């Protein structure tokens, strides 16, 4: 009887997800931090209308 062993290389797939989440988070904070308040308000207002939520 012969036994064969195989080495399976494990990859760190969680690291790529972490980097992606960090990049998206930093981008959102940067964009929202530099946008004017009226631009953010109008975007949120339009989104509420698009989702059929009453806002006024």
Coordinates of C-alpha atoms in Angstrom, one line a residue:
X1 CA 0.0 0.0 0.0
X2 CA 1.4 3.3 -1.0
X3 CA 0.4 6.6 0.5
X4 CA 0.7 9.8 -1.5
X5 CA 0.6 13.2 0.2
X6 CA -0.1 16.5 -1.5
X7 CA 0.8 19.9 -0.3
X8 CA -2.0 22.3 -0.8
X9 CA -1.0 25.9 -0.8
X10 CA -3.3 28.1 1.1
X11 CA -3.9 31.6 -0.1
X12 CA -4.9 34.6 1.9
X13 CA -8.1 35.5 0.1
X14 CA -9.4 37.5 3.1
X15 CA -6.5 39.9 2.7
X16 CA -7.8 41.0 -0.8
X17 CA -11.2 41.6 0.6
X18 CA -9.7 43.6 3.5
X19 CA -7.8 45.8 1.1
X20 CA -10.8 46.3 -1.2
X21 CA -13.1 47.2 1.8
X22 CA -10.4 49.6 3.1
X23 CA -10.0 51.3 -0.3
X24 CA -13.7 51.7 -0.8
X25 CA -14.1 53.1 2.8
X26 CA -11.4 55.6 2.4
X27 CA -12.7 56.7 -1.0
X28 CA -16.2 57.2 0.5
X29 CA -14.9 59.2 3.4
X30 CA -12.7 61.3 1.1
X31 CA -15.5 62.1 -1.4
X32 CA -18.1 62.8 1.2
X33 CA -15.6 65.0 3.2
X34 CA -14.8 67.1 0.2
X35 CA -18.3 67.4 -1.3
X36 CA -20.4 70.4 -0.5
X37 CA -23.3 69.9 1.9
X38 CA -25.9 70.8 -0.7
X39 CA -24.6 68.2 -3.1
X40 CA -24.8 65.5 -0.4
X41 CA -28.3 66.6 0.6
X42 CA -29.5 66.7 -3.0
X43 CA -28.1 63.2 -3.6
X44 CA -29.8 61.8 -0.5
X45 CA -33.0 63.5 -1.4
X46 CA -33.1 62.2 -4.9
X47 CA -32.3 58.7 -3.6
X48 CA -35.2 58.8 -1.2
X49 CA -37.5 59.8 -4.0
X50 CA -36.1 57.0 -6.3
X51 CA -36.8 54.4 -3.6
X52 CA -40.4 55.8 -3.1
X53 CA -39.8 57.0 0.5
X54 CA -41.6 60.1 1.5
X55 CA -39.2 62.9 2.6
X56 CA -41.4 65.9 3.0

